[in-house]
Structure formats: structure tokens, C-alpha cells
């Protein structure tokens, strides 16, 4: 059996324009990496939005895998921006192989 | 004016925009892929930039060009003040959102300009090629004024994000592409342009048709979803292009621009940005509500300009120029 | 006929389709980005719609046009019955899937039509511009018949999803774009079209080449993955275009359409939808298997029509018209 | 430490044509929002499919975060459509910040 | 209440060029299906990458839901490729409806 | 030479590339959507393939064509040995990465070739149409040599992945599209090409402009991110195109090719692949570092070739041809 360890996976929904705010928070939390995936549309309290790349109303998911400790540091950093910047953050435990790299 | 208005509504460019509006209101699922829409907007900016540059490479830069540039830049800096006053006073917007919206109305819409040029050319009043440079120069000053209004002078914004924002403002993709293609047009001149004109010139109006179809779809869908926009804001989104258009056209005629260029400057003043400025606002004022500024500029002002105001401004420019000059 | 077939196979349009088929069968990774493919299909519909509208703005609407429209609509309503009988009787499909497939064969394929027009023009038998309107009118009636067959008259389907489905049927993007562009063509006329013809006319065949390359890739990949399609279904996917093509062409000649238009109507009857109808079926009959209806219409009927049946129908129309008239 | 609460995250794979069925189920379960992300291709019992936007054979993920109770209500609503409409549903616990909004 | 069962959800980040290696590992682990979603960019130990489809530097997520046993078999198969092929693998428990199909 | 260099830098094609480089260095967010970039690269390959095929359908295949083909294939097989030696000896790369990089330098860059053709045509030295076939033939041999070098003869690679890799090598999308379009050009000839030339010919240079804008952006962004590339590797990325260009041009002139074709062959030898070969390497040598081979070929060699080396090679071909022939 392959040995796995438990890490936190954090997913942050953000405007494309604000991605750098998120990724620099990740970098400064000492996390080794992140991955960005596209998002097409959504609905929240502010109503419906659609990806309109011409107008820059597109959003993305930034996801990163990190130790619990670093994940908490990141959540702490991002929390103040959640409301003002319209971020959405969720996190959960995952098992990874070669856990030393995270 | 009659013929003018009629010509506007038999031009495929405007008709495709109307088709987009109607299709969205009928809740059709017609949609242009986002990558295609983005590609078309880049194409339009590269083409309009190059064409302007080639025109300037022929005509050279003279006093009129500098006058128009100065007028455009001043207008972009100053127009947000009037907009801000109306937005705070009449529409009861808070300082943050009023500043953000004001920035949009001081800046310009490339597609409104391009559509105006098509219509003015059909009417036999083509604007000078240098107006492209005027347009590019008008994109950013309003952003600075808008931010100043939104944040106040002694704003506590972190200097890091201000630097990031200023960089975004001056190197945002539409400014870079417009000015870059303008420079390429000047350098390569008419001879260099001849090689690529089947792509940049012959295809231009057709691409504009499809792009306006998409803009019609987006504008109508956005207004059907709109929650944040009140009738007071909607009123301002009609009043501002009227007021700014009159001011811009009159000033341009007074300073001696030809009819076409004066009308084009009026249209630039009347138009509101929905590409460059929203991107800058998302970075610089993330707390401002895109549901307000995009709906006003894209779903109300933009259709109003395309369908009605360009025609009005063109007629005004003709009337004013006729008064000031002996030759019609 | 010899020259006809040969001409078909030296036309770049058809050759790119063959290249797509071969590349997919050789398991090459050649692929057109989905956004580009979607953009090309929108372009083709806008262009064909406009061209048809401009043609009608010149020729006007007369008895022939109304005859062709009536014939097309009737065919679209009725053809699914024959298809359904064959699909249930011979191919042993259940009611649901038989109805879904039947809807596809009653409706039409825009790209098959467009390719037929190109080939007929090369052969000197251009169809009337109004055939574009006939095509648009034939897209939807078959969907209604197909649903009726699939669900039975007293179907227990919720009225909500029926309303949603009917809306989808009448406002689906291809119908809206085709008819919208057709109307734009009529309104703006030859003069308005001249402005945009470098884009919509000159580029048309080239875009069709690349689009058919993609269709070849998709059709071949789909058939290599196909699991659900039996030889009996495959037989029907060849038989129906033959039968419907003969019926449509004969009826059109009998009712007095010119050779080109009669052949075009035959091709419309012979063609099977793979854009508008699948979308409607996914909504209205989500339980039906796309693996059956898409593979039959796209991977068997479509290539058969492009490579063989258009040639046959064209020859048939010429032969039938020759019998009925003194001048060949 | 930032305070987090546990919510359910539900992810539903659906045909693009049927998205509205899913999102109206979400809306009618009283959930505040949802987000749609694109999908390129897949394989299941019905064989391989690829995003072919021209033919409308594209699928998307609809994801939503909700309290356990609302998530169960949603699952209940969607379950009958899973087989007939070819949906795929999975859900798991996540931690979120500002849990009152879900 | 709808009955749910617990399954493993595995997500593997891979170069588009190497997708077939991953999906054939899934197939040969006896798992019934998989779904591929697009990825736009990322950063890891090897630095930043961006989707550049022309150069083929695009990546995707391959995700699959399977019983714990099959998921472990898959992890076992993929583990040796993680470093050499630059894969990233994480897995976690999810609840699914109609668990018999996984 | 003076005029040559000047003409290069007033061509819009080259200027858009420079604009892309500058915009990326200024950290502008200008970006072309990936789907559009991919679509443009497919368009360029289809167009260049067809044009080559049409040219050959006119000129026929003679001894010169076979000579050029043989020379190109031999060069592609052999050039990786020199590259490998330099990469291991001077740049201290390990065997795996040295082999992977060597494969890139033996193969070719379609866009470098296309840009060279544009420049050579402006200079009045158009290469023969058959050079497109030479280019297609040069794509793959180097991949085989590179793998051999990377893995050694008795490599323990599983036969499954070798088969997969060979398939990828011979049916990769650029080879299939180039050769397929070439065949279509030969079959449909000048007459068939006339129908589609507004799309494939008239639009070509404009698309090339936008594509090079994107290449400029990508090349500059990649080098700003680069970590793995040392100054020794950078030196080789400049030295190899110089050396290979001289060898290729001289051999081509010696074997009797005309000036334009000799220069084109020199450019092919000088260019390094960044489309077909990286894809093959990712499959066949997943352990090799794309950060090395893509940065070298795309961010250093490609701009060097576009901006400087094409001009040098063109001048060299003229000089050498002048020595060998009486007529300049
Ligand atoms: N901690 C992480 N969280 C999320 N994604 C990661 C992480 N580390 C690496 N990645 C992704 O995996 C890719 C390869 O990582 P690496 O092998 O470290 O260069 C990166 O480009 C990211 O897209
Ligand atoms: N409960 C939810 N589940 C999933 N996504 C959500 C949820 N609520 C909000 N979102 C996403 O977050 C975006 C912003 O939400 P809001 O700030 O509430 O307008 C929405 O447009 C959705 O894309
Ligand atoms: N075990 C699985 N893991 C992930 N995705 C799956 C799985 N099974 C099916 N899918 C996805 O669901 C779609 C429909 O599956 P099916 O209904 O089995 O044909 C497939 O095409 C896949 O995209
Ligand atoms: Na303005
Ligand atoms: Na039919
Ligand atoms: Na080379």
C-alpha cells in the first residue's frame, strides 16, 4: 500500500482581476504551489454573473494543497478580503502521496 | 436628420446589435463563445489602431491634432466631476460607487467610437485618423479622477495596490494594443498596411457586426438580471451621454476641428467605458459594485449611444459647423 | 454525372472534410478548439442568412417562394412518420429513441445545405436565395412531430418542461441567427451587404473548409467510439437520405421549382439535423440516447450526403427537370 | 484563529442543456448560490464523450455549498433525475468562513 | 432520506499530452468512468506555467470516483509516475447516490 | 543588407512581434485567448500547406524538388548530433535533456518559415512552393535522432510507449494538417484554390501579425519566468541557428537551389520547433524539463531568427548564389 498523508485543500473563488492578490497570499503563507481552473458562471447574493471576458467579469478557482498549519495561515490572510472582494473560500482534508512536498 | 437616422437603421452593423438585443430579450440561448468575443475585441482594437496610424503617417501631426489631443485629455480628466455630482446628488450613490461610475463616463468606449466612425463615413463626414490617438489618450485620465473622487485625497489605500493599479491603468491591454498598433501604422505606413489590409480593413465591418451582436446579447441579458440599478441611475445613464456629447462636440467645433472629427470627439465624450475601466476598478476599488457600473455603461448608455445619440451628435456637429463656416 | 462527381472531389471544401475523416481514422490528435468551431458555425449561419435575405430583397417574394416554403414545412412535419416507422419496425428502436431519431431526419443540416449550394453553384445550378428561409422554416416542425411520436398524444410530461422545450424549439440559436440575419439581409439590401461582403462573402468558402475539416474529425471519432449503433440503424441512416432526397426533389420539381432550388430542397429533406435538434432533444427527451441520434445523423448520414448524395440529388433534379421542360 | 463552520459541498455533473433543471432545484431548495465550471470530456457506462459545443454535447459541473439540511433537500430533489438525465452527484463536508451566508 | 454511500474521489493534475496514461490506468483499475476538466495555469517547484495550447503546455484535471479498494489500486499504479511525469494527486471521501455504479 | 534589415523592421508582421515582446516585458496583461491562438496556428498551417500544394501542382516535381527534400531530411536527421554535442559538452546538460533539446533544433518552426517567406517575397526572392513539403518532411526525423541520443541505443523504454510515441511523431497534428492541406492544394489546383483564396491567401498576413503578437507575448513571459536556463544554454540557443543556418544555406546553394529556396532551407535548418517536438517530448521523455527546451527554442532562438537571423541568411544566400552564378 502506498503511504498517504493528510493535507488541507483550499479552494478560493475570485475575480480574474484579483487573482494576484490570492496567489501572493498563498506564496507569502509559504505554500509551494497553486493551480487555477476556469469558471463559467454563477449566482450569489449579488445576483447572476456570466463569464464575459471582454468586460473582465470572469472568475476563476484558485486551489492549493498545504499542511493544516499553512492552510490556516492562508485562511487568516484571506478572511478580511472575503466580503470586500467577493471571494468564496472552502477547505477540506485530502490524502496525498509524497506529502513532504506540500 | 431623417436620412441619417434611417441610414443608421439599415446598416448591418446596427442591425446586428438590434438582433442581439431582441434575441436576449426573447430569452434565446444564442451566445458567442467568450474566447471569440475577446478575440474580436482585440482584432477591432488592432485594426482601428493601425488604420489611425497609417492615416497620421500620411497627414502628419499638426496643430489640430495637438488641439484635439489636449481637448480629449482635459475632457477625460474633468467629465468625472460632473458625473460624480449627479451620481451622488441625484442618484444617491455612496462615494465609492459614485467615483467608480464617474470614471466610466469620463473614459471612452472603443466600439461606440468605431461604430460612430462607420456611420460618419457613410454620411460623408469621416473623422481624422488622429482621432484614434485621441481615443487612446482619453481612456486613462478619467480613471485617476474617479479614484480620487472615490477615495478622497488623503485616502488610506495601501501604496502597494496603488502602484499595481497605476500599472494596470497605463499598461492595460486596450491602451497597449491601441497605441502599439497605432505606432505600427505610423512606422509601416500605407505601403506596409497594403500587405495586411485584406485582414485588417476588408474584414473590419463584418467582425464589427458579429461583435455588436454579442454586445447586444450581453447588454440585454445584463439589464434583465439587473437588481442594483434604480430609475435614478438609469436616468443619469441617458442624461450623461447627452450632456457630455453636447459639451464635447461644441468645444471641438469651437476649437476648429472638422465636422467628422468634432462629431467623433463628441461621441468619445458621450461614451462610457466597459472594457478598460471595469478592469481597473475591480483592482483598485474591489468594494464597488460591478452590477452598477457595468449595467449603466453597457446596458443603458451603450445602446443609447449606438441607436440614438451618434445620430444626434452627428447632426449637432453638422449644424454647429454650418454656423461657424460659410461652406457647409 | 461523371464530371459532377469529379468536381465534388476536387473542391477544397469536400477535400477538407475527407482530410478530417482520414486524420481521425488514423487517430491523429488534430483538433479544432471548441470555441473556434462554435464561432465558425455561428459565422456560417449569419452569412448564409444574410446572403439569402439580400437575394430575396432583390427578387421579392412570389408564388414560387410560398410554394417552396409550404413544401418544406409540410416535409418537415411529415418525414418523421416514415423515419419512425422504419426505426421501430426495422431497427427495433423503442418508442422514445425512435421518436428522437425521427425528429433529426425531419429537420435539416445547415452545413449540408451550404455545401450543396457551393456544389450546385459550381455546376451552374444555383438555388434561389429564398431557400435559406425554407431551410430555417424546416428546422422546427419535425421536432414537434418527433416529440409527439416519442411521447404519444396523452403524454404525462409536465407542462413546465413542455413550455421550456417549445421555447427552446422556436428560439434556439440557429433559428434565431438564421432568421435574424435573413431579416438583416432583406432590410439592408445589396447596398448594405456590400459593406460587409468581404467578411461574409469572400471568407465564406474558406471558413466552410475548416469547419468541414472539424466535422470530419468529429464524425469519424464518434463512429469509432460508437457502441449503441447497430447495422440496422446504420442501414436506415443511409436509406433515409436516399428516400427523403428522392421524395423532396421530385415534389419540388413537380411543383415547378427551378433545378437548383429543387435539388436544394431535396438535399434539405435528405439531411439530418445535428445542431438544433440534439439540443432540443436533450431538453425535451433527456432519457433518449445521444449516442444513437448523433452517431446516425452526424457520423453516417452527414458524410453520406456530403460525399455521395448531394451529387445524386443534383443529377436527379437535372434529369427530372429535363423531362418536364423542353429546355434542358 | 479564524472561525470556520462545516457545510456540505455538492457537485453535479450535467449536460449544459439541462443546467437550468439543476440550478432551479438549487434555488428551490433555498440555497443562496451556485457556481458552474466547464468540463472537457469523460467516459462512463455510455462510453466516451467529448465537449463538442457545436452539437451541444458539452457538460458542466454545477457546484454549491449549503447546510447539511438544505443539501439533503437538494439531493432528494435531484435523485430521481440522476439516471434518466445522466447526472453524476457527489458531496462532502467542507469548512467555510462566514458560514452564515450559506 | 436518500441513501448515500461513501466512495473515494481522486483528482490527478496532468499534462494534456499524458492524459491517456492516466485514463488507461483508471480503466485498468476497473473503475467505470472518469471526467476531465480544464486548468488555466499554476505554480509549483518548477515555477510558473500557463496554458499555451499552441505549445502544448496545457494541463487538465482527471477526476474519478471509485470504491476505496479500486482507488487504492489506482494510486498504486500512478504513484511511480508522480515525480517523473509531474502529476499531482489528491483524494478524499465523498458521498454518492446510487453507489452500485462506482 | 541595409535595406533588407530596414524592410524587416517596417513590416507589420515583425512589428507586431516586437509589440508582443515589449508588452510582456512591460508586464501588460495583454493576452490572446488560447483557443484563438490555437485556431490561428491551424489556419496558418492549412494556408501554407495549400499554397505550397497549388504551387507544386503548377510547377510539377522535378530533380530540384527531390534534392531539396533529401537535403532537408538529411539535415533533420543529422543536426541533432551537433546540437547534442554542444549541449552536453558546453552547456553541461544531462543526456536526457540534451537529447530532448537537440530534437527541437533538428526539427523546424513553421512560423519562422512563414515569416521568412514573407520577408523573402518582399525582397524579391520568393522560395519555391515545394519548400512547404520540405518543411513538413523535416519535422519528424530529428525527433527520432533526439530520442536515440536521449535514451541510448539499447534503451529500456517500454515498447508500448515507443509505439505511442512513433504514432504521435508521424500523425501529430501539424504534420497531418500541413501534408493534408498540401495534398488538397495539389488535387484542387489553382482553380480550386481560387474559390478559397480570399480566406487562405488574402487574410494570411494579417493573421500572421496577430499570431506573432501572441508569440512575442509568450516568448517574453516565458523568459521572465525562466529559472532553468543558464547563460551557457542561452549562448547555444544563439549559436545553433547561426551555425545551422550557414550549413543549410551553403549546402542548398551548392546543390543548385535558387536563392529564395536556399535561404528558406537555411532558415528551416536554423529554426527550432516549439509546437510539434515539445508535444512529442512530453509523451516520449516526460522526465525532460520543458522549462529548458521551450525557453531555449521559443524565447531565445525564435526571436533571434525572426529579428536578425532571417536577414543574415537571406544576405548569405544572395552572396553565395552570386558567387556561383553569373546572373545575380
Ligand atoms: N501545493 C500545491 N497546490 C496546488 N497545486 C499545486 C501545488 N503544488 C504544485 N501544484 C500544481 O502542480 C504543478 C506542478 O508542480 P511541480 O511539479 O511542483 O512543479 C504546478 O504547476 C501547479 O499547477
Ligand atoms: N452557496 C454557494 N455555493 C457555490 N457558489 C456560491 C455560493 N454562493 C455564492 N457562490 C458563488 O460566489 C459568487 C459571489 O457570491 P456573492 O458574493 O454571494 O454574490 C457567486 O456568483 C457564485 O459564483
Ligand atoms: N466513476 C466516475 N468518476 C468520474 N466521472 C464519472 C464516473 N462515471 C461516470 N462519470 C462521468 O459521468 C458521465 C456519464 O456517465 P454514465 O452515465 O455512466 O455514462 C461520464 O461521461 C463521465 O464524464
Ligand atoms: Na466619455
Ligand atoms: Na431532413
Ligand atoms: Na532546425
Short mmCIF file of C-alpha atoms in Angstrom, two decimals, chain E residues 7-97:
data_model
loop_
_atom_site.label_atom_id
_atom_site.label_comp_id
_atom_site.label_asym_id
_atom_site.label_seq_id
_atom_site.Cartn_x
_atom_site.Cartn_y
_atom_site.Cartn_z
CA UNK E 7 -16.66 6.47 -2.19
CA UNK E 8 -13.22 7.91 -2.92
CA UNK E 9 -12.83 10.81 -5.24
CA UNK E 10 -9.40 11.03 -6.86
CA UNK E 11 -8.15 14.07 -8.72
CA UNK E 12 -5.00 13.95 -10.80
CA UNK E 13 -3.39 17.01 -12.37
CA UNK E 14 -1.59 16.03 -15.57
CA UNK E 15 -0.23 17.40 -18.81
CA UNK E 16 -2.78 17.16 -21.61
CA UNK E 17 -0.25 15.12 -23.58
CA UNK E 18 -0.15 12.49 -20.84
CA UNK E 19 -3.88 12.17 -20.19
CA UNK E 20 -4.06 8.79 -21.86
CA UNK E 21 -1.52 7.36 -19.39
CA UNK E 22 -3.83 8.38 -16.56
CA UNK E 23 -7.10 7.27 -18.09
CA UNK E 24 -5.73 3.90 -19.10
CA UNK E 25 -4.53 3.43 -15.53
CA UNK E 26 -8.09 4.22 -14.41
CA UNK E 27 -9.58 1.82 -16.93
CA UNK E 28 -7.19 -0.93 -15.97
CA UNK E 29 -8.00 -0.44 -12.28
CA UNK E 30 -11.54 -1.48 -13.21
CA UNK E 31 -13.09 1.93 -12.50
CA UNK E 32 -16.20 2.67 -14.55
CA UNK E 33 -15.56 6.23 -15.57
CA UNK E 34 -13.69 9.50 -15.36
CA UNK E 35 -14.20 13.16 -16.14
CA UNK E 36 -11.71 15.71 -17.41
CA UNK E 37 -11.83 19.40 -16.55
CA UNK E 38 -9.63 22.20 -17.89
CA UNK E 39 -6.92 24.05 -15.97
CA UNK E 40 -5.58 27.51 -16.84
CA UNK E 41 -2.29 27.95 -15.05
CA UNK E 42 -0.33 27.12 -11.96
CA UNK E 43 2.86 27.37 -9.96
CA UNK E 44 4.94 24.63 -8.40
CA UNK E 45 8.55 23.83 -7.64
CA UNK E 46 9.34 24.11 -11.35
CA UNK E 47 7.99 27.62 -11.47
CA UNK E 48 5.01 29.16 -13.15
CA UNK E 49 3.25 27.69 -16.16
CA UNK E 50 0.37 28.94 -18.26
CA UNK E 51 -1.95 27.18 -20.60
CA UNK E 52 -0.35 27.67 -24.00
CA UNK E 53 -2.29 25.35 -26.23
CA UNK E 54 -0.14 26.12 -29.24
CA UNK E 55 2.93 24.80 -27.45
CA UNK E 56 1.01 22.02 -25.74
CA UNK E 57 1.83 23.25 -22.24
CA UNK E 58 -1.73 22.87 -21.07
CA UNK E 59 -2.75 20.69 -18.15
CA UNK E 60 -6.05 19.15 -17.08
CA UNK E 61 -7.61 17.57 -14.05
CA UNK E 62 -8.68 13.96 -14.43
CA UNK E 63 -11.16 13.06 -11.74
CA UNK E 64 -12.70 9.75 -10.95
CA UNK E 65 -14.96 8.32 -8.27
CA UNK E 66 -14.39 4.76 -7.15
CA UNK E 67 -14.60 2.39 -4.23
CA UNK E 68 -11.75 2.67 -1.72
CA UNK E 69 -10.26 -0.56 -2.95
CA UNK E 70 -10.13 0.46 -6.59
CA UNK E 71 -8.95 3.93 -5.65
CA UNK E 72 -6.02 2.41 -3.79
CA UNK E 73 -5.21 0.23 -6.76
CA UNK E 74 -5.17 3.32 -8.94
CA UNK E 75 -2.99 5.29 -6.54
CA UNK E 76 -0.56 2.38 -6.50
CA UNK E 77 -0.37 2.42 -10.30
CA UNK E 78 0.05 6.17 -10.58
CA UNK E 79 2.49 6.70 -7.72
CA UNK E 80 5.66 5.82 -9.66
CA UNK E 81 4.76 8.40 -12.33
CA UNK E 82 4.05 11.24 -9.89
CA UNK E 83 7.58 12.61 -9.87
CA UNK E 84 8.80 11.68 -13.31
CA UNK E 85 5.65 12.91 -15.09
CA UNK E 86 4.91 15.85 -12.82
CA UNK E 87 1.48 14.56 -11.76
CA UNK E 88 -0.30 15.87 -8.67
CA UNK E 89 -2.74 13.53 -6.94
CA UNK E 90 -5.17 14.10 -4.10
CA UNK E 91 -8.10 12.03 -2.90
CA UNK E 92 -10.88 12.27 -0.35
CA UNK E 93 -14.11 10.65 0.75
CA UNK E 94 -17.37 11.69 -0.83
CA UNK E 95 -20.96 10.54 -0.53
CA UNK E 96 -22.71 9.42 -3.68
CA UNK E 97 -26.20 8.29 -4.57
#
